Tab-separated table of C-alpha atoms and ligand atoms in Angstrom:
chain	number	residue	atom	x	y	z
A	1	UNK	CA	-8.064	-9.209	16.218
A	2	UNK	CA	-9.577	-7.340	12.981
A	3	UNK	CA	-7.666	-4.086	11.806
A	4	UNK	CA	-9.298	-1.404	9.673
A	5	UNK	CA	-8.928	-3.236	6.831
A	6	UNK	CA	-11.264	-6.126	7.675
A	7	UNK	CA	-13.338	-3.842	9.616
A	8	UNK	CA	-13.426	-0.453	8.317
A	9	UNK	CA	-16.279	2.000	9.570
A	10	UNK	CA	-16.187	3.903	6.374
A	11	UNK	CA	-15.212	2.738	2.850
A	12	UNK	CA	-13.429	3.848	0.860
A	13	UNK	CA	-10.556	4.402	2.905
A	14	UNK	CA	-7.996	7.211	2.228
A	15	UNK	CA	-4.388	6.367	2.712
A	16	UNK	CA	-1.837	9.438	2.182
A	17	UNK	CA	1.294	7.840	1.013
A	18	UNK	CA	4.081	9.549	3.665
A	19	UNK	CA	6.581	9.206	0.227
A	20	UNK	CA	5.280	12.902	-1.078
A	21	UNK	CA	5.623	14.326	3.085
A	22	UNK	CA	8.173	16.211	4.273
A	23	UNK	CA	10.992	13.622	5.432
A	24	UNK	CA	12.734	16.476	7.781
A	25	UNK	CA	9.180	16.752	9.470
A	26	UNK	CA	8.270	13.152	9.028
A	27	UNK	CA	5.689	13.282	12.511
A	28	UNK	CA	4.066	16.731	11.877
A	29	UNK	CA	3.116	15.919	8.173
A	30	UNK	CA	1.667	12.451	8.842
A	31	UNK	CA	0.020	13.189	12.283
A	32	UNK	CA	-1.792	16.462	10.296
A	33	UNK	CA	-3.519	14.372	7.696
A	34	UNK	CA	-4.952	11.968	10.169
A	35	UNK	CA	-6.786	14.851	12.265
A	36	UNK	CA	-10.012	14.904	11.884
A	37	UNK	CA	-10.765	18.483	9.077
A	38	UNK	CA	-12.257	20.134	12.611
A	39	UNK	CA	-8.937	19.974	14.424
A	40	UNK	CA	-6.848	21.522	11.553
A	41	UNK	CA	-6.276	18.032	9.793
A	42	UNK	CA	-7.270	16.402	6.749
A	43	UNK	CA	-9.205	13.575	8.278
A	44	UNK	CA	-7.765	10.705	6.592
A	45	UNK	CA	-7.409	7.165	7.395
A	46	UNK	CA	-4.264	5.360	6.880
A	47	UNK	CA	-0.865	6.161	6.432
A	48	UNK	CA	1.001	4.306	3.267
A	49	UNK	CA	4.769	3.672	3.627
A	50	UNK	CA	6.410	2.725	0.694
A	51	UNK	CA	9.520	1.379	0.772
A	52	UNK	CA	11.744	0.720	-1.602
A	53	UNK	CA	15.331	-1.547	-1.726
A	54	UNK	CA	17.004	0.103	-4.606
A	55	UNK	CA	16.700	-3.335	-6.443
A	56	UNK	CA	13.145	-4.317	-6.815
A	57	UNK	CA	13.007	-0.351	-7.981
A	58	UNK	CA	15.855	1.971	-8.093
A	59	UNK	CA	15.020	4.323	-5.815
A	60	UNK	CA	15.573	4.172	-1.993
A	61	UNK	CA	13.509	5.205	0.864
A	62	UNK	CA	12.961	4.332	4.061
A	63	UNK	CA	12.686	1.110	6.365
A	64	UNK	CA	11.686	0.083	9.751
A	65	UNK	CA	12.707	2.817	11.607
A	66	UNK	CA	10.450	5.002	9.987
A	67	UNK	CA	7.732	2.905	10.943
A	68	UNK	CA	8.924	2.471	14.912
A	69	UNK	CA	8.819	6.462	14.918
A	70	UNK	CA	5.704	7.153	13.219
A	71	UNK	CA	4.358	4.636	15.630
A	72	UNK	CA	6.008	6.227	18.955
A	73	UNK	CA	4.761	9.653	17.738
A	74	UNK	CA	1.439	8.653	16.120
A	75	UNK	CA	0.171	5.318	18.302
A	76	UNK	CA	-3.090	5.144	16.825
A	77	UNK	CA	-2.035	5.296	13.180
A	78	UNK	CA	-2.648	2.630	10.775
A	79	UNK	CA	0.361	2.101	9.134
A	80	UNK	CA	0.273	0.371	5.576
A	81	UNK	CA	3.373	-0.620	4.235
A	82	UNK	CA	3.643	-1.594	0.820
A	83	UNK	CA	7.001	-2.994	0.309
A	84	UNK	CA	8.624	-2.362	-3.362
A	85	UNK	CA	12.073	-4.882	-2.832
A	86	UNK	CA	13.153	-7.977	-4.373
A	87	UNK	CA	12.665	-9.647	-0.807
A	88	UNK	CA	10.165	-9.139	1.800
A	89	UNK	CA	10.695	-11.320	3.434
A	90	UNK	CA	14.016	-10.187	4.665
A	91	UNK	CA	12.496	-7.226	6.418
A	92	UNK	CA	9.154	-8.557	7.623
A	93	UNK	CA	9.769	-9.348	10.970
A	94	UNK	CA	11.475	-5.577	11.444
A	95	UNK	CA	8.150	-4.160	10.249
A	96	UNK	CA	6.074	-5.762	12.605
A	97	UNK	CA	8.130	-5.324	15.296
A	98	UNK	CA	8.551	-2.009	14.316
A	99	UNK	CA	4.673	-1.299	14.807
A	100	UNK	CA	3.074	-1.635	11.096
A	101	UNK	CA	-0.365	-2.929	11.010
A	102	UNK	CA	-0.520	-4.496	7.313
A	103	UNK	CA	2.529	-5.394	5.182
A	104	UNK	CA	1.595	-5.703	1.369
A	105	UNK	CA	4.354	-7.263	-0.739
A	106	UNK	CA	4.579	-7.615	-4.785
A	107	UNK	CA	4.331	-10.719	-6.636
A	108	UNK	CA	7.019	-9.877	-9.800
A	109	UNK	CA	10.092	-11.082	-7.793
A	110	UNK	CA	8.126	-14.380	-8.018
A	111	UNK	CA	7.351	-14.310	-11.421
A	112	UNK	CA	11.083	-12.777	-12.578
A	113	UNK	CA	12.148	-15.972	-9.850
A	114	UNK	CA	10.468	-18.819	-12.129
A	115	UNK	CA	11.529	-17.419	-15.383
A	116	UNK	CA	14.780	-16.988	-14.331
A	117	UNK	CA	15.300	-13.082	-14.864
A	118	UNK	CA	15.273	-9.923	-13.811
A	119	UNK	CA	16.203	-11.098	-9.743
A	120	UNK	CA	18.959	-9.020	-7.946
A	121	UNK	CA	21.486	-11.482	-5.898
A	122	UNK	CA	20.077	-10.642	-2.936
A	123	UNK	CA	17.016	-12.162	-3.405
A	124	UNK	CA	16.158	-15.492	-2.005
A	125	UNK	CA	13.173	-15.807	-3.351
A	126	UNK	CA	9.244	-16.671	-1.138
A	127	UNK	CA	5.971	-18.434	-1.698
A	128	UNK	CA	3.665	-15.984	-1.584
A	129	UNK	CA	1.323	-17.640	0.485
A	130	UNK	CA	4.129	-18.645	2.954
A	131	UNK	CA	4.964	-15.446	3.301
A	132	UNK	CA	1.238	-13.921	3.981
A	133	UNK	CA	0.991	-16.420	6.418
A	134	UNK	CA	3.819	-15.413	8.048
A	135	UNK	CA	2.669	-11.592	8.053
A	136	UNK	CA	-0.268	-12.365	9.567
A	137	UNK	CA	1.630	-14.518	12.805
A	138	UNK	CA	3.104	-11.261	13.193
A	139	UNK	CA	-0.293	-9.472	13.736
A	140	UNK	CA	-0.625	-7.864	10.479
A	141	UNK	CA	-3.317	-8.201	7.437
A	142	UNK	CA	-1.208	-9.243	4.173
A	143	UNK	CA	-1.626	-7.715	0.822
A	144	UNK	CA	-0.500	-8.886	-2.311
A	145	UNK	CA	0.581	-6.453	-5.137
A	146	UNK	CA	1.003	-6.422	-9.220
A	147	UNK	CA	2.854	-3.584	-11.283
A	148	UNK	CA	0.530	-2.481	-14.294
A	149	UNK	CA	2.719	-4.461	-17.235
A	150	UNK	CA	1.727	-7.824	-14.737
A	151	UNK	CA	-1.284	-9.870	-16.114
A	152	UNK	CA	-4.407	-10.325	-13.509
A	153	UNK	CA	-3.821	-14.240	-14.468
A	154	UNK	CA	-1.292	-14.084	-12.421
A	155	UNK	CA	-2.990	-13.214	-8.966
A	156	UNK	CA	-6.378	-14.465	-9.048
A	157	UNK	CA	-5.309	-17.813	-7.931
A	158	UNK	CA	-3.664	-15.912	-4.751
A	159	UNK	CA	-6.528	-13.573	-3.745
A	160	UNK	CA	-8.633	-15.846	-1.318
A	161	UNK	CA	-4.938	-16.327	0.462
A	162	UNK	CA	-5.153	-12.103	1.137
A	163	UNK	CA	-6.681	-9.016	3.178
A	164	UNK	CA	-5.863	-6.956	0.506
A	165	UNK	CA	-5.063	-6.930	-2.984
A	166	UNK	CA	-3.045	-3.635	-4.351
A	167	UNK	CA	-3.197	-2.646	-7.912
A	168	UNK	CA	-0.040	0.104	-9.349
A	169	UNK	CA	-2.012	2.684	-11.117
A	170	UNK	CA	1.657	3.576	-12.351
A	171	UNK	CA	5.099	1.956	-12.269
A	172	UNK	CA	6.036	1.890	-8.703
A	173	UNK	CA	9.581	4.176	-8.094
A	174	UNK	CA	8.462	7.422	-7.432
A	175	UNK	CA	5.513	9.911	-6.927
A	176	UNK	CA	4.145	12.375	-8.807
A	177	UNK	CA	3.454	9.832	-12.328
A	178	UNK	CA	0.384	9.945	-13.965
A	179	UNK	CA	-2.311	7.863	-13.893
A	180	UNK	CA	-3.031	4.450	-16.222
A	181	UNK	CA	-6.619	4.275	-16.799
A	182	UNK	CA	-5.951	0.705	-18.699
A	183	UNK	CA	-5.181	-0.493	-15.405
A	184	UNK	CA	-8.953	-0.644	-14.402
A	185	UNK	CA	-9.643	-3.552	-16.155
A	186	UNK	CA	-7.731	-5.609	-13.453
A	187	UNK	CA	-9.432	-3.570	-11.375
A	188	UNK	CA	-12.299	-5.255	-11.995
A	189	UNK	CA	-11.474	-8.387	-12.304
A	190	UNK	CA	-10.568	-8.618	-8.849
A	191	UNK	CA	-13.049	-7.049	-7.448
A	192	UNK	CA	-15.496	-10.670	-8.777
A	193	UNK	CA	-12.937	-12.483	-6.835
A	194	UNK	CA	-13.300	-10.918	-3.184
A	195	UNK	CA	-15.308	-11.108	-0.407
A	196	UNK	CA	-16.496	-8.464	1.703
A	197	UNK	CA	-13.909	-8.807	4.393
A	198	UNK	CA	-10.994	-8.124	1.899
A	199	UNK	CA	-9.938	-4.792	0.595
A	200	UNK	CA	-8.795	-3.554	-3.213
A	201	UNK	CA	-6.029	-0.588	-2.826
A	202	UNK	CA	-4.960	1.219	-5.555
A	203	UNK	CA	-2.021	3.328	-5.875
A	204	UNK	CA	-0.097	5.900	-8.284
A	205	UNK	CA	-1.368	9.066	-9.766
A	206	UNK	CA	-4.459	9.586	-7.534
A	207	UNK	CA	-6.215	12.282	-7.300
A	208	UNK	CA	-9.734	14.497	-7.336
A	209	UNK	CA	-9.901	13.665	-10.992
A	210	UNK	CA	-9.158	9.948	-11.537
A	211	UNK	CA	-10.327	8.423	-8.070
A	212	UNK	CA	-14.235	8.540	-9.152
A	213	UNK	CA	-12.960	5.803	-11.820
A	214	UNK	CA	-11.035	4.265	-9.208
A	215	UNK	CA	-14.186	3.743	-6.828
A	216	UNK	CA	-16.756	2.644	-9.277
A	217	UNK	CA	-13.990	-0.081	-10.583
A	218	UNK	CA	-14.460	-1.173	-6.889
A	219	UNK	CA	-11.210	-0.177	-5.287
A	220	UNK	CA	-12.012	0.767	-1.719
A	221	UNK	CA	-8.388	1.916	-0.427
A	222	UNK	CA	-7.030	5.066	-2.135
A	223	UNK	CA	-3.696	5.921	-2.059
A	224	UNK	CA	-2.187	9.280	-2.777
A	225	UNK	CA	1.001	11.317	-2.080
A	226	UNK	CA	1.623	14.051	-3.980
A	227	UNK	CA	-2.134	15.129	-4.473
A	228	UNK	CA	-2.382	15.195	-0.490
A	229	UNK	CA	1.086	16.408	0.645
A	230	UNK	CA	1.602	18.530	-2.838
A	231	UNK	CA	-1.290	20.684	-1.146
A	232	UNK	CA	-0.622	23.359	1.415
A	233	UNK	CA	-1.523	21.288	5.362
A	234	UNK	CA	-5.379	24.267	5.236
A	235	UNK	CA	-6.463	22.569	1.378
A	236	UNK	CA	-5.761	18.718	2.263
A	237	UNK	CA	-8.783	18.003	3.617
A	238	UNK	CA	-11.126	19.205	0.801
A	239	UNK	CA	-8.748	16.570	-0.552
A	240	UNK	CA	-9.301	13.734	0.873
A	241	UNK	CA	-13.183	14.476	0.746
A	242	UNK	CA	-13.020	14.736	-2.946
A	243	UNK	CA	-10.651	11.521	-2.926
A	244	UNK	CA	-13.644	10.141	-0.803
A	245	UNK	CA	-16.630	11.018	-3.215
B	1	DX5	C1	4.759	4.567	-6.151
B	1	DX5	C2	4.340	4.464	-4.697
B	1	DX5	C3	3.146	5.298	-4.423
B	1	DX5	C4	3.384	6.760	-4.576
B	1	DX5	C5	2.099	7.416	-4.927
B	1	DX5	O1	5.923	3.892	-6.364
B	1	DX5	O2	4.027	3.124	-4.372
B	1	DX5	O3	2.549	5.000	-3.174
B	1	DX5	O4	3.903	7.354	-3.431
B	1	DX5	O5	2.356	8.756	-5.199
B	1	DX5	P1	1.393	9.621	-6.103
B	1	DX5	O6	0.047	9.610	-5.452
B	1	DX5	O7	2.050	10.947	-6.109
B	1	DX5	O8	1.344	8.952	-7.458
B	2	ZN	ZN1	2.684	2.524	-2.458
């Protein structure tokens, strides 16, 4: 069955990353930027989880169970979770069971894998088509993910093999960083390597003033946290409209 991201009504889609919510009040946060504007919400799309292993990127999150309660409160929500750890594959059946709808994974630990460096013990290491195969016997749409220093050599054999492709507009860890413009470039290289069925997210320092340069790169998911959730819950819809163009 198609999920938002191979059928969307509207594009681009706006995906509030859940990192820059309030974790205390995890299910009033997320369900009030999904609302449509007229019933006090901001009226957008998706949520974003990002997750992250405290290997792949120092900082630590949240996991599964985030996702199974989101889901219980929110059952409607699409959930996009955008893993940041040295092994997705590790967690990838919890997600799915847990309720996400898409799973997007990065391809460094890959790279750092074949050269040899940079891997945490943990890490068993994945073929990145193996593994979006997998996702998607699990009922999610897969998404593949580069951090800004990786070259766009490096994916463009893998995009026909993914829903989505997710370029970091900063180095993943935290919120709140600004913008790289010099990212764009990849941007659109990408973009003359998808079809219409398959979506280009981007993610990290989004907001009112660098998503029009997002869009006409030819991203079509837009990811933000702290521009949303930095907002009082009566100023995130004019928002997401701006975010929206
Ligand atoms: C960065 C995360 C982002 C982050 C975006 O590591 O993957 O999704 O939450 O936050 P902002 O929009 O504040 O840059
Ligand atoms: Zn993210």
């Amino acid at each position: 069955m198609a999920n938002l991201f191979q059928r969307p009504g509207r594009l681009p889609l706006v995906a509030p990353s859940i990192l820059s919510a309030d974790f205390a009040d995890m299910a009033r946060d997320a369900g009030q930027v999904l609302r449509p504007e007229s019933d006090g919400g901001a009226g957008a799309d998706v949520l974003h989880v990002d997750v992250m292993d405290g290997h792949f990127v120092p900082n630590l999150t949240l996991g599964p169970d985030m996702v199974r309660d989101l889901r219980r409160h929110l059952p409607d929500a699409f959930l996009d979770v955008h893993v940041m750890v040295n092994d997705p594959g590790q967690y990838l059946a919890a997600f799915a069971k847990a309720g996400a709808n898409h799973y997007t994974f990065h391809i460094e630990p890959v790279i750092d894998r074949a050269a040899g460096t940079g891997m945490s013990p943990l890490s068993q290491g994945y073929d990145p088509r193996a593994l979006a195969d997998e996702v998607r016997k699990l009922g999610m749409t897969a998404g593949l993910c580069l951090n800004p220093p990786t070259a766009v050599e490096r994916v463009l054999p893998l995009v026909k093999d993914f829903d989505l492709i997710l370029v970091m507009s900063v180095n993943p860890g935290k919120g709140g960083q600004a913008f790289m413009p010099e990212v764009l470039a990849k941007v659109k290289e990408i973009k003359r390597h998808l079809r219409a069925d398959q979506r280009l997210e981007m993610d990290g320092g989004i907001a009112p003033a660098t998503a029009g340069a997002c869009r006409e790169a030819g991203c079509d998911v837009l990811v933000a946290g702290s521009a949303v959730f930095g907002k009082p819950a009566a100023e995130r819809g004019a928002v997401v409209r701006a975010l929206r163009g």
